Coordinates of C-alpha atoms in Angstrom, one line a residue:
X1352 CA 27.3 14.5 74.8
X1353 CA 30.4 13.7 72.9
X1354 CA 32.1 10.2 73.5
X1355 CA 35.8 10.2 73.7
X1356 CA 37.8 8.6 70.6
X1357 CA 39.1 5.9 73.0
X1358 CA 35.6 5.0 74.0
X1359 CA 34.4 4.8 70.4
X1360 CA 37.5 2.8 69.5
X1361 CA 36.8 0.2 72.1
X1362 CA 33.2 0.0 71.2
X1363 CA 34.1 -0.8 67.5
X1364 CA 35.8 -4.0 68.7
X1365 CA 39.0 -3.3 67.0
X1366 CA 37.5 -2.1 63.7
X1367 CA 38.8 1.4 64.4
X1368 CA 41.8 2.8 66.5
X1369 CA 41.9 6.1 68.2
X1370 CA 44.1 7.4 65.4
X1371 CA 41.5 6.7 62.8
X1372 CA 39.0 9.1 64.7
X1373 CA 41.7 11.6 65.0
X1374 CA 42.8 11.6 61.3
X1375 CA 39.0 11.7 60.2
X1376 CA 38.4 14.8 62.3
X1377 CA 41.5 16.5 61.0
X1378 CA 40.6 15.7 57.4
X1379 CA 37.3 17.2 57.8
X1380 CA 38.7 20.4 59.2
X1381 CA 41.5 20.7 56.5
X1382 CA 39.9 19.2 53.4
X1383 CA 36.3 20.6 54.2
X1384 CA 34.5 17.8 52.3
X1385 CA 34.6 13.9 52.6
X1386 CA 33.1 12.1 49.5
X1387 CA 32.1 8.4 49.8
X1388 CA 32.8 8.1 46.1
X1389 CA 36.4 9.2 46.5
X1390 CA 39.0 6.5 47.1
X1391 CA 41.0 8.7 49.3
X1392 CA 38.2 9.8 51.6
X1393 CA 36.0 6.8 51.5
X1394 CA 37.0 5.3 54.7
X1395 CA 37.0 8.7 56.7
X1396 CA 33.5 9.4 55.3
X1397 CA 32.1 6.2 56.5
X1398 CA 33.7 6.6 60.0
X1399 CA 32.2 10.0 60.3
X1400 CA 29.0 8.8 59.0
X1401 CA 28.8 6.0 61.5
X1402 CA 29.6 8.4 64.3
X1403 CA 28.2 11.5 63.1
X1404 CA 26.8 13.1 66.3
X1405 CA 30.1 12.3 68.1
X1406 CA 32.0 14.3 65.4
X1407 CA 29.5 17.0 65.5
X1408 CA 29.9 17.4 69.2
X1409 CA 33.9 17.2 68.9
X1410 CA 34.0 20.0 66.2
X1411 CA 31.4 22.4 67.7
X1412 CA 33.9 23.9 70.1
X1413 CA 36.0 24.8 67.2
X1414 CA 33.3 26.9 65.5
X1415 CA 32.7 24.2 62.8
X1416 CA 29.4 22.7 62.1
X1417 CA 28.8 19.6 59.9
X1418 CA 26.3 19.0 57.2
X1419 CA 25.6 15.7 55.3
X1420 CA 24.0 15.0 52.1
X1421 CA 22.8 11.4 52.1
X1422 CA 21.8 11.6 48.4
X1423 CA 25.1 12.4 46.9
X1424 CA 26.9 10.9 50.0
X1425 CA 29.2 13.5 51.3
X1426 CA 29.8 15.3 54.5
X1427 CA 31.1 19.0 54.6
X1428 CA 32.6 21.0 57.4
X1429 CA 31.5 24.7 57.6
X1430 CA 32.7 27.6 59.8
X1431 CA 29.8 28.7 62.1
X1432 CA 30.7 32.3 61.7
X1433 CA 31.1 32.2 57.9
X1434 CA 34.4 34.3 57.7
X1435 CA 36.6 31.4 56.4
X1436 CA 40.3 32.3 55.4
X1437 CA 41.0 35.3 52.9
X1438 CA 40.4 34.2 49.4
X1439 CA 41.8 36.0 46.3
X1440 CA 39.6 37.7 43.8
X1441 CA 40.5 35.1 41.1
X1442 CA 39.3 32.3 43.2
X1443 CA 36.2 34.1 44.2
X1444 CA 35.1 34.8 40.7
X1445 CA 35.9 31.2 39.5
X1446 CA 33.8 29.8 42.4
X1447 CA 30.9 32.1 41.6
X1448 CA 31.0 31.1 37.9
X1449 CA 31.1 27.4 38.7
X1450 CA 28.2 27.7 41.2
X1451 CA 26.2 29.4 38.5
X1452 CA 27.0 26.6 36.1
X1453 CA 26.0 24.1 38.7
X1454 CA 22.7 25.7 39.4
X1455 CA 21.8 26.0 35.7
X1456 CA 22.6 22.3 35.1
X1457 CA 20.4 21.5 38.1
X1458 CA 17.5 23.3 36.5
X1459 CA 18.1 21.6 33.2
X1460 CA 18.4 18.2 34.8
X1461 CA 22.0 17.7 33.5
X1462 CA 23.6 16.6 36.7
X1463 CA 25.6 13.3 36.2
X1464 CA 26.3 10.6 38.6
X1465 CA 27.5 11.5 42.1
X1466 CA 26.0 14.9 41.8
X1467 CA 28.7 16.1 39.4
X1468 CA 28.4 18.7 36.6
X1469 CA 31.0 18.8 33.9
X1470 CA 31.9 22.3 32.5
X1471 CA 33.7 22.4 29.2
X1472 CA 36.2 25.2 28.6
X1473 CA 34.3 27.1 26.0
X1474 CA 31.2 27.0 28.2
X1475 CA 33.3 28.2 31.1
X1476 CA 34.8 30.9 29.1
X1477 CA 31.4 32.3 27.9
X1478 CA 29.9 32.2 31.4
X1479 CA 33.1 33.8 33.0
X1480 CA 32.9 36.7 30.6
X1481 CA 29.1 37.2 31.2
X1482 CA 29.3 36.9 35.0
X1483 CA 32.6 38.4 35.7
X1484 CA 32.8 40.9 32.9
X1485 CA 36.3 40.0 32.1
X1486 CA 38.3 37.3 30.2
X1487 CA 38.7 34.0 31.6
X1488 CA 42.2 33.3 33.2
X1489 CA 44.6 31.7 31.0
X1490 CA 45.2 27.8 30.9
X1491 CA 48.0 27.8 33.4
X1492 CA 46.4 30.1 35.8
X1493 CA 43.1 28.0 35.5
X1494 CA 45.1 24.7 36.4
X1495 CA 46.3 26.5 39.5
X1496 CA 42.9 27.6 40.5
X1497 CA 41.6 24.2 39.8
X1498 CA 44.0 22.6 42.3
X1499 CA 42.9 25.0 45.0
X1500 CA 39.2 24.2 44.3
X1501 CA 40.0 20.6 44.4
X1502 CA 41.5 21.0 48.0
X1503 CA 38.3 22.7 49.0
X1504 CA 36.1 19.8 47.6
X1505 CA 34.0 21.8 45.2
X1506 CA 35.6 20.9 41.8
X1507 CA 38.2 18.8 40.2
X1508 CA 40.2 19.1 37.0
X1509 CA 40.1 16.2 34.6
X1510 CA 42.6 16.0 31.8
X1511 CA 41.1 15.5 28.3
X1512 CA 41.8 12.3 26.3
X1513 CA 42.3 11.5 22.6
X1514 CA 41.6 14.1 20.1
X1515 CA 39.8 16.5 22.4
X1516 CA 41.2 20.0 21.6
X1517 CA 40.6 21.0 25.4
X1518 CA 43.5 20.2 27.6
X1519 CA 41.1 19.6 30.3
X1520 CA 37.6 20.2 31.7
X1521 CA 36.2 21.0 35.2
X1522 CA 33.9 18.8 37.1
X1523 CA 31.9 20.8 39.7
X1524 CA 31.1 18.7 42.7
X1525 CA 27.8 18.9 44.8
X1526 CA 29.3 20.3 47.9
X1527 CA 29.7 23.5 46.0
X1528 CA 26.1 24.1 47.0
X1529 CA 26.9 24.1 50.6
X1530 CA 30.1 26.0 50.6
X1531 CA 29.6 28.8 47.9
X1532 CA 26.7 30.9 49.3
X1533 CA 25.8 34.3 50.2
X1534 CA 29.1 35.1 51.9
X1535 CA 30.9 34.5 48.6
X1536 CA 29.1 37.5 47.2
X1537 CA 30.0 39.5 50.2
X1538 CA 33.7 38.7 49.6
X1539 CA 33.2 39.8 45.9
X1540 CA 31.8 43.0 47.2
X1541 CA 34.8 43.5 49.4
X1542 CA 37.1 42.9 46.6
X1543 CA 35.2 45.5 44.6
X1544 CA 35.5 48.1 47.3
X1545 CA 39.2 47.5 48.0
X1546 CA 40.6 49.9 45.5
X1547 CA 43.5 51.3 47.7
X1548 CA 47.0 50.0 46.5
X1549 CA 47.8 49.1 50.1
X1550 CA 44.7 47.0 50.2
X1551 CA 45.7 45.2 47.1
X1552 CA 48.9 44.1 48.6
X1553 CA 47.1 42.8 51.5
X1554 CA 44.9 40.7 49.1
X1555 CA 47.9 39.2 47.5
X1556 CA 49.2 38.2 50.9
X1557 CA 45.8 36.8 51.8
X1558 CA 45.6 34.7 48.7
X1559 CA 48.9 33.2 49.5
X1560 CA 47.5 32.2 52.8
X1561 CA 44.4 30.8 51.3
X1562 CA 46.3 28.4 49.2
X1563 CA 47.0 26.3 52.3
X1564 CA 43.6 26.3 54.0
X1565 CA 40.0 25.4 53.3
X1566 CA 37.5 28.1 52.2

């Protein structure tokens, strides 16, 4: 049975305040993934890791389950019912392409420290065309999509340095394995079946909503 944040705070002998538990739970719900390697989420990660069963019990009534990966040291919050929020077609396609590149890197043993896979833009362009059957979004659109994916904890955009002709590359993060599953293929199928102009308008509205929430 879940212990209250007040009880846990008292048992920590002043190390954690009630607000620390509240903030960690909120970050799990909003940001979806806490990585031990990230400076901004490190403290929240360790707090949840140390009181994992209590956070599981606290979020279960909200229809959220927790998964933790001890090897790559992250904790992810997933909706029990799998619907998530509406996601645009552009977001769906990019996520599926990045998941495919991550799986391929895993098979080839090319995963870097902290479970990261770096995808260069020429590689992404080729994979996007092959999987999606359409050109990759332009650089400006790709930057915007990268910001959304960063908020979901599945990828981050890293600016290039020096004489690199690429403006940036994408680092795919290990939680993409937990987040981008079978339901993303269902979302893609739904997009493919939504040919009615009225539905297209609804998709645009849904995409705007999806920018402010975790997948």
